PDB file of C-alpha atoms in Angstrom:
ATOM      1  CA  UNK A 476      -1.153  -1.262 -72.889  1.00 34.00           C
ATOM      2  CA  UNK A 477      -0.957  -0.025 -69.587  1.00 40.00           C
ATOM      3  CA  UNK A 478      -2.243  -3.128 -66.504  1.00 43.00           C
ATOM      4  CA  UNK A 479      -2.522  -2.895 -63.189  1.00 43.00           C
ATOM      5  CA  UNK A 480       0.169  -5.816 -63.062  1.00 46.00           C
ATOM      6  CA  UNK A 481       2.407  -3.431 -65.708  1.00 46.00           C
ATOM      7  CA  UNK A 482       3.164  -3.247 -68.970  1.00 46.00           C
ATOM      8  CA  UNK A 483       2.513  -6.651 -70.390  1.00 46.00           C
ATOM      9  CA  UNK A 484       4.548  -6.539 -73.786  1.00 41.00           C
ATOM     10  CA  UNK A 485       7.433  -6.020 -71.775  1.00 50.00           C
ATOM     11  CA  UNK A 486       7.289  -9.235 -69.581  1.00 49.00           C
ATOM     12  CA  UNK A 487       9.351 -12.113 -71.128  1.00 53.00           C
ATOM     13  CA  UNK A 488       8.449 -15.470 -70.434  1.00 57.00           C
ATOM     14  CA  UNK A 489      10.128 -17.132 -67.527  1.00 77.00           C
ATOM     15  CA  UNK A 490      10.091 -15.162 -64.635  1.00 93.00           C
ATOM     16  CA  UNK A 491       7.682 -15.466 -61.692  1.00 96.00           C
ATOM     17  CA  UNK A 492       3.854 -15.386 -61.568  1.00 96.00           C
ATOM     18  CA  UNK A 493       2.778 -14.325 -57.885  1.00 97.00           C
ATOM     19  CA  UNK A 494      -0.661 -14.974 -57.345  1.00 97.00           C
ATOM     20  CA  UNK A 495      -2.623 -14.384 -54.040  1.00 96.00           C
ATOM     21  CA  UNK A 496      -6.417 -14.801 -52.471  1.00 95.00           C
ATOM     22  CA  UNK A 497      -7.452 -12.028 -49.897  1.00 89.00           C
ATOM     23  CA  UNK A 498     -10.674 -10.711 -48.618  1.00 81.00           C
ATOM     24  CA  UNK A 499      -8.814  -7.822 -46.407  1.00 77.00           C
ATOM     25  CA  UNK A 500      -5.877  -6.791 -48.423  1.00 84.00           C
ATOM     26  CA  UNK A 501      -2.989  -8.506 -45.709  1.00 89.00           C
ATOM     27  CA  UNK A 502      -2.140 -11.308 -48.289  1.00 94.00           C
ATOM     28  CA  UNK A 503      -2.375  -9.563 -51.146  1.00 94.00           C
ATOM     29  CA  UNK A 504       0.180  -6.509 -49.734  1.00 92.00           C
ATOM     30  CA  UNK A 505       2.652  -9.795 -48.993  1.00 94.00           C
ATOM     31  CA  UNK A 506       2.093 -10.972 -52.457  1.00 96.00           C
ATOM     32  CA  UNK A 507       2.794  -7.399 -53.903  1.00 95.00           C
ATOM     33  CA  UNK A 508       6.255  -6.890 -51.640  1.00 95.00           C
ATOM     34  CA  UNK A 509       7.393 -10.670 -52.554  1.00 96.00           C
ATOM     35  CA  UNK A 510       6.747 -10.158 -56.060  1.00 95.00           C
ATOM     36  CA  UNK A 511       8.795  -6.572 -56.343  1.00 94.00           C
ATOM     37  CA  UNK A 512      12.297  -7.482 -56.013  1.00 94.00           C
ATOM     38  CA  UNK A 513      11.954 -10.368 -58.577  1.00 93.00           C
ATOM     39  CA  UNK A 514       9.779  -8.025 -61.370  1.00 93.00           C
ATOM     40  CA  UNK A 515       7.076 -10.453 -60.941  1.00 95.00           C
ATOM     41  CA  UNK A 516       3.504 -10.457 -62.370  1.00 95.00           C
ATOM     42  CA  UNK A 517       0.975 -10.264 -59.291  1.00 96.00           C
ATOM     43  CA  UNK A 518      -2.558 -11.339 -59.810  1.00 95.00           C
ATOM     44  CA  UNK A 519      -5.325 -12.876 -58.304  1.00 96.00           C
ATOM     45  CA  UNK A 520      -5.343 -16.520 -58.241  1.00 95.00           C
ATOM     46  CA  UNK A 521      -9.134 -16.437 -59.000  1.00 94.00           C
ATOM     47  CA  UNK A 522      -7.810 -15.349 -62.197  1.00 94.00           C
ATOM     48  CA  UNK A 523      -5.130 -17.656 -63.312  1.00 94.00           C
ATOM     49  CA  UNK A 524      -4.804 -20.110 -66.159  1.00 94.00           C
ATOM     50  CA  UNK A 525      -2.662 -23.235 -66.316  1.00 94.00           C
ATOM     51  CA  UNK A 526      -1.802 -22.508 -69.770  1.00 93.00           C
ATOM     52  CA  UNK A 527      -0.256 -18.793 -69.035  1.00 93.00           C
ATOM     53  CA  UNK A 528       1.239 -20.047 -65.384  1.00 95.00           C
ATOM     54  CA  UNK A 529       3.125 -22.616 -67.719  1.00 94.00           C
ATOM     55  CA  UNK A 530       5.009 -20.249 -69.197  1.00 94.00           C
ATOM     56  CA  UNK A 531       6.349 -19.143 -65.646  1.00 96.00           C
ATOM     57  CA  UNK A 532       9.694 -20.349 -63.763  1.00 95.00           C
ATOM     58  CA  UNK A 533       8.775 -19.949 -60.245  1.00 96.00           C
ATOM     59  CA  UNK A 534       4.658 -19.428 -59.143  1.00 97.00           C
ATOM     60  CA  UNK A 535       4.402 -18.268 -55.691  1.00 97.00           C
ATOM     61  CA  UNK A 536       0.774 -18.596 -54.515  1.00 97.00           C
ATOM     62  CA  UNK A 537       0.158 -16.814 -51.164  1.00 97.00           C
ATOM     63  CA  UNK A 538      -3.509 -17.912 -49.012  1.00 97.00           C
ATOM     64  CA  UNK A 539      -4.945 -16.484 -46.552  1.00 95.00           C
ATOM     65  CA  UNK A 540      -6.557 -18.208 -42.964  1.00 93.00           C
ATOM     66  CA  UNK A 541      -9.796 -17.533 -42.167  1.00 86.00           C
ATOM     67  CA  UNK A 542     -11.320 -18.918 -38.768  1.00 79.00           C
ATOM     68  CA  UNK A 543      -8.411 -21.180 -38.804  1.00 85.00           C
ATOM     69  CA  UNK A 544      -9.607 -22.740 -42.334  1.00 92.00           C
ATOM     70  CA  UNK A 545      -6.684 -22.062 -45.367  1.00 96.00           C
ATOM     71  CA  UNK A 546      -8.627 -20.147 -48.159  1.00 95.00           C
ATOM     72  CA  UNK A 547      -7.266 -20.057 -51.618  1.00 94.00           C
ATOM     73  CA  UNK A 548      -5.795 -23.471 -52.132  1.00 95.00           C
ATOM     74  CA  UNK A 549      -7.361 -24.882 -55.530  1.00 94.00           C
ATOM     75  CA  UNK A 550      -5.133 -23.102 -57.728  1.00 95.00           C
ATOM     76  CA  UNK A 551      -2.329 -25.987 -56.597  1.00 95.00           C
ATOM     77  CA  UNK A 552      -4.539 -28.469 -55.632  1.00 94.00           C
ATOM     78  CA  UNK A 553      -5.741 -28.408 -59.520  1.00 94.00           C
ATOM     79  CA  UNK A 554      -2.431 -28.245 -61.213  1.00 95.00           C
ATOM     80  CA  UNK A 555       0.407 -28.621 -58.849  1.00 89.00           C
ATOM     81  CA  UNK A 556       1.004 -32.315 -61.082  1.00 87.00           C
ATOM     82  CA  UNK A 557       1.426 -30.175 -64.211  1.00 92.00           C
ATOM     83  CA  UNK A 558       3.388 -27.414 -62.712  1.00 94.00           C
ATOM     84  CA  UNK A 559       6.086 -30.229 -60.774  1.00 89.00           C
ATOM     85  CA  UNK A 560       8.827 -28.749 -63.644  1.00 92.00           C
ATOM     86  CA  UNK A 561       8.102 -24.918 -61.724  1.00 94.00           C
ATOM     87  CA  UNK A 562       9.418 -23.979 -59.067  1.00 95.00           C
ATOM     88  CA  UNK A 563       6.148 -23.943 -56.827  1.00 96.00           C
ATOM     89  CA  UNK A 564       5.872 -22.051 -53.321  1.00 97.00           C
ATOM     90  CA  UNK A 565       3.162 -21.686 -50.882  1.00 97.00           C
ATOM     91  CA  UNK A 566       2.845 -19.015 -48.363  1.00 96.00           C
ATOM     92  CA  UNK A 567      -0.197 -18.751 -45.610  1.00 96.00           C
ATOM     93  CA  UNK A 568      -1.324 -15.571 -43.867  1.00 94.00           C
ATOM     94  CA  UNK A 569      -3.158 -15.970 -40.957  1.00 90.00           C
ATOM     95  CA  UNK A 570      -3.298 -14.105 -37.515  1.00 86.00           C
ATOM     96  CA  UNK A 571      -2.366 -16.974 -35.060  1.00 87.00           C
ATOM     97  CA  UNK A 572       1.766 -17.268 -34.756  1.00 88.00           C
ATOM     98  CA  UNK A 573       2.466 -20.757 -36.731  1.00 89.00           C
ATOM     99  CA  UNK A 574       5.771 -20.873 -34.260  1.00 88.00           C
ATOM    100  CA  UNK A 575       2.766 -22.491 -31.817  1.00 88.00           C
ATOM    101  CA  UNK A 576       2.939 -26.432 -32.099  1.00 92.00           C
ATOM    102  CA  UNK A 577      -0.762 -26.596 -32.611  1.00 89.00           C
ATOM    103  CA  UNK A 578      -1.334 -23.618 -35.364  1.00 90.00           C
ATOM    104  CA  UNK A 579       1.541 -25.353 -37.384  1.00 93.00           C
ATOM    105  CA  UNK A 580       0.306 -28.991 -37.003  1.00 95.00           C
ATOM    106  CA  UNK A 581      -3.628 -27.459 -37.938  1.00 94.00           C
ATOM    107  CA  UNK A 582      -1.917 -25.869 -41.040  1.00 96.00           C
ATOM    108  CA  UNK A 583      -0.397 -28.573 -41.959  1.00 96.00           C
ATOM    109  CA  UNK A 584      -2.864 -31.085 -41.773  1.00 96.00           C
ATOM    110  CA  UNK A 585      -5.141 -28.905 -43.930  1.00 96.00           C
ATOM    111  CA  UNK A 586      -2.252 -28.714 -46.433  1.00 96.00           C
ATOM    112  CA  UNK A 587      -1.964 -32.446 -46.604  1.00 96.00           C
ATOM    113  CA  UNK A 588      -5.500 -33.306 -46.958  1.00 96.00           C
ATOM    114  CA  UNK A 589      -6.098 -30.819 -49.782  1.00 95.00           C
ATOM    115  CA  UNK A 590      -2.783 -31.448 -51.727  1.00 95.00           C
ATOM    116  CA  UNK A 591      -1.720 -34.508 -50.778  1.00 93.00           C
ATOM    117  CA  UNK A 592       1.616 -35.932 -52.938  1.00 91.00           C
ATOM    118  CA  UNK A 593       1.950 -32.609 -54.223  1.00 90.00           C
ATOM    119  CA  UNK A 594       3.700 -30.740 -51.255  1.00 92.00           C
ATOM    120  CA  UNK A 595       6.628 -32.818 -52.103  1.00 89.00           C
ATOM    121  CA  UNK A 596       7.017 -29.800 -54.772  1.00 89.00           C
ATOM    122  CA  UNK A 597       6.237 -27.252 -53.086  1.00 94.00           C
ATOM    123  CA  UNK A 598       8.069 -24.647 -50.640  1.00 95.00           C
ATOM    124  CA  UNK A 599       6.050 -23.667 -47.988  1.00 96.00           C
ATOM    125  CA  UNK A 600       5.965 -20.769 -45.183  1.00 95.00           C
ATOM    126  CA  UNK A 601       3.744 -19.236 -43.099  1.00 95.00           C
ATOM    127  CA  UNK A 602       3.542 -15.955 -42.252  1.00 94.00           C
ATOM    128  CA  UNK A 603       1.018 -13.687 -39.730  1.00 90.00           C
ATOM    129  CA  UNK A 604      -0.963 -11.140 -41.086  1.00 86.00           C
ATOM    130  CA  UNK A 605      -3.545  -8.363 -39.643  1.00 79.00           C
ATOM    131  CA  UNK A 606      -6.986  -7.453 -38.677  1.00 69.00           C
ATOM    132  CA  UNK A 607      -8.604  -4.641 -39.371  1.00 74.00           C
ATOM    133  CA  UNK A 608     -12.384  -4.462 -37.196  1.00 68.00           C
ATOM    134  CA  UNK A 609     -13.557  -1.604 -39.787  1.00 74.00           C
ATOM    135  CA  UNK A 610     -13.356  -3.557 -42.680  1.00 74.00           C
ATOM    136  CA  UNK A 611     -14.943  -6.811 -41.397  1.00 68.00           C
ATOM    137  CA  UNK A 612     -18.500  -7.431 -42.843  1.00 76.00           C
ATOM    138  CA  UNK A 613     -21.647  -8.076 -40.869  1.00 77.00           C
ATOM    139  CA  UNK A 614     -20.871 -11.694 -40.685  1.00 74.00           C
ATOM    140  CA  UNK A 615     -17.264 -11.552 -39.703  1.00 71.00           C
ATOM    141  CA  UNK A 616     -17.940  -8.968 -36.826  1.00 70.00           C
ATOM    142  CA  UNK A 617     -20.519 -11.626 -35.811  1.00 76.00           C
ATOM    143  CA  UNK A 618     -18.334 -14.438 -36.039  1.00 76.00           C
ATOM    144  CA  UNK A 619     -15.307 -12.519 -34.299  1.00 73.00           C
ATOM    145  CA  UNK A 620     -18.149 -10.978 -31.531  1.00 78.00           C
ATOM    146  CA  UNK A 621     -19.016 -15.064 -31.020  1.00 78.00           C
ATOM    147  CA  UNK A 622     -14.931 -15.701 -30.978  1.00 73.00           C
ATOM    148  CA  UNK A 623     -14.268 -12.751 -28.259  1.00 73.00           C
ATOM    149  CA  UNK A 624     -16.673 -13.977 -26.251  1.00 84.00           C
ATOM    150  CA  UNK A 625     -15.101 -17.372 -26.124  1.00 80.00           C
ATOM    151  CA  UNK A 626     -11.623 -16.141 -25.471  1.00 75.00           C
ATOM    152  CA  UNK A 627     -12.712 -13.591 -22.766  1.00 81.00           C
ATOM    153  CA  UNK A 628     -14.920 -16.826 -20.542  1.00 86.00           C
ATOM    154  CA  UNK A 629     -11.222 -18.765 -21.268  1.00 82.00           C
ATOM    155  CA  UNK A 630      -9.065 -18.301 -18.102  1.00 88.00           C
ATOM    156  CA  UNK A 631      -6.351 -15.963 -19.074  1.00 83.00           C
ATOM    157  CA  UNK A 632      -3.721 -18.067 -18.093  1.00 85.00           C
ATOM    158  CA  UNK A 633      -5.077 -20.401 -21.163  1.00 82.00           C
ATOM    159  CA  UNK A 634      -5.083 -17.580 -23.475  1.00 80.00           C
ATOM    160  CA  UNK A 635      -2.503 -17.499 -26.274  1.00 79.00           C
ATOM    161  CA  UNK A 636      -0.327 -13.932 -26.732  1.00 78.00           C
ATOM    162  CA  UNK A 637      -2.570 -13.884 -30.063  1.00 74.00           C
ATOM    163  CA  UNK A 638      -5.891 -14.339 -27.910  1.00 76.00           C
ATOM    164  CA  UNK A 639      -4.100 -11.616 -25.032  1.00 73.00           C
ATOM    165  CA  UNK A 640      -3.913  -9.354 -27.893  1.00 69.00           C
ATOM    166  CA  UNK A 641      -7.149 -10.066 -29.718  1.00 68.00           C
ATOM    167  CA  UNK A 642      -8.938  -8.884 -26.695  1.00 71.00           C
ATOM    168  CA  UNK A 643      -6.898  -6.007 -25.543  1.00 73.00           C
ATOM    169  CA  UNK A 644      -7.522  -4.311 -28.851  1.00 71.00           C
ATOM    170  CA  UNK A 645     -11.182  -5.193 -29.544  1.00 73.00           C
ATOM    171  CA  UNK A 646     -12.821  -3.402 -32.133  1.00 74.00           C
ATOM    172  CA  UNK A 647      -9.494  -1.440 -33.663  1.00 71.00           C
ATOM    173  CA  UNK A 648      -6.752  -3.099 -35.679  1.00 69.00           C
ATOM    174  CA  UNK A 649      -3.822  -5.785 -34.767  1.00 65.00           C
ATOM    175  CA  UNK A 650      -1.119  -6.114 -37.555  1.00 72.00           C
ATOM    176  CA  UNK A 651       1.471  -9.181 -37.579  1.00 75.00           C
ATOM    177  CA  UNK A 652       2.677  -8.575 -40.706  1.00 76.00           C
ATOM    178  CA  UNK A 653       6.765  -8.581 -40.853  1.00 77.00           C
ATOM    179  CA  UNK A 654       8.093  -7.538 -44.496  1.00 76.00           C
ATOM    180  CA  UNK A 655      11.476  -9.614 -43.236  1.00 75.00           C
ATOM    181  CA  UNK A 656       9.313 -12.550 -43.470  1.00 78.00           C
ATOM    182  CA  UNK A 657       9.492 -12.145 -46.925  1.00 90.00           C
ATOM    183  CA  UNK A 658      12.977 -13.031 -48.132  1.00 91.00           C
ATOM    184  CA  UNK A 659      12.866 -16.842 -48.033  1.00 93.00           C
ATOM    185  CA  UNK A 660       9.900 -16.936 -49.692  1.00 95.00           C
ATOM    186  CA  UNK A 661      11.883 -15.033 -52.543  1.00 94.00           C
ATOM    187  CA  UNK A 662      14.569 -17.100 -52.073  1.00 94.00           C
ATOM    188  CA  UNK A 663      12.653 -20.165 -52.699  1.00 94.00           C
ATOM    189  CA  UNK A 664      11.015 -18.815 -55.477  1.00 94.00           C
ATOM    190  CA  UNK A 665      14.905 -17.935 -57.452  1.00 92.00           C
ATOM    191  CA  UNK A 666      16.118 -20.980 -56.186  1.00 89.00           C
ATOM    192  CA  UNK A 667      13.942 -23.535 -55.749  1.00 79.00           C
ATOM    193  CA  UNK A 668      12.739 -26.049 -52.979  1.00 61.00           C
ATOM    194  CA  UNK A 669      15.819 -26.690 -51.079  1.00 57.00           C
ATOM    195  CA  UNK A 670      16.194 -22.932 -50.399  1.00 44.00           C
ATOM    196  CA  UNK A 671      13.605 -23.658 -47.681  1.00 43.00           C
ATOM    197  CA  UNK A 672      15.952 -25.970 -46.036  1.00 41.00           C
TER     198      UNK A 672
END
C-alpha cells in the first residue's frame, strides 16, 4: 500500500524515523531533505508511537520556534528515557540566527527546563528557517504587526540583522533556510552523539 511516507512493506526495521512539528511548512521541508539521503520514514511527531519509534536506530525530531518559544518538544520529553539505546537528535527551526549569544542561551535554557537529564542523549542543532506573511493567520499577523512595531520604535543601531531584515521586507517573505545545514544533523543521526562534536 502506497503512503505518503512510501511504501511501508518495504521499510525494514532499523533505520531512521524523522519526525517534525510545523505550522508553516519550514521544519517540515528540513525534516523531508534530512530524512532523504538516509531512506528515512518522515512523519509528524503528533503522530508517533513509542512502541513503532522503538523499532528505529536513529529518531531525528526537528521543532520549530515560535515567538521565541520551542514548539514540538513532548515527543522527547515523554520518552527520551526509553529511547537512551537510539540514537536521538534534536534540530530547532526558528528565524533568529542561534550564532547570537542570547538566541542560543534562550534555546537552550528552554531545552533544559523541558528535558532536563535527557539532553545528555541527545544531538542537538539549530538551524534558521523562513517566514512567509501570506500564510500567517489572523493572530500571527497580529502578533508579528505588535512585534514590527516594537522593532521599528527600537533605535536601529539596537536592531539585530534578523530585526534589519524583518522590517525591510514587511509583509512579503524572508527565508533562512540553508540545505548545507543539514549534513551534521545526518551525520549525527548515522553516527551517533559524538558526531556533533
Amino acid at each position: 500500500m502506497e503512503s505518503l511516507f512510501g511504501k511501508k512493506s518495504k521499510r525494514k526495521p532499523g533505520g531512521t524515523l524523522v519526525l517534525y512539528t510545523t505550522r508553516h511548512g519550514a521544519t517540515m521541508r528540513y525534516a523531508q531533505r534530512i530524512g532523504e539521503p538516509m531512506d528515512a520514514l518522515v512523519k509528524e511527531a503528533a503522530y508517533a508511537k513509542l512502541d513503532r519509534a522503538k523499532a528505529y536506530d536513529a529518531i531525528v525530531l526537528g521543532c520549530p520556534v515560535y515567538m521565541g518559544k520551542i514548539k514540538g518538544l513532548d515527543f522527547f520529553a515523554d520518552h527520551a528515557k526509553e529511547l537512551s539505546d537510539k540514537r536521538l537528535v534534536l534540530f530547532t527551526c526558528g528565524l533568529y540566527d542561534p550564532a547570537q549569544e542570547d538566541v542560543r542561551r534562550a534555546l537552550e535554557e528552554q531545552l533544559e527546563k523541558k528535558l532536563g537529564d535527557a539532553l545528555e542523549h541527545i544531538a542537538v542543532f539549530h538551524l534558521r528557517g523562513s517566514i512567509r506573511w501570506q500564510s500567517l493567520g489572523l493572530a500571527e499577523r497580529l502578533m508579528m504587526k505588535a512585534l514590527m512595531s516594537d522593532l521599528k520604535k527600537k533605535p536601529e543601531a539596537q536592531r539585530s540583522e534578523t530585526e534589519k531584515l524583518l522590517i525591510e521586507t514587511e509583509g512579503g517573505a524572508l527565508d533562512f533556510s540553508d540545505e548545507a545545514d543539514i549534513a551534521s544533523i545526518v551525520h549525527a543521526a548515522r553516527f551517533g552523539r559524538e558526531a556533533d562534536a
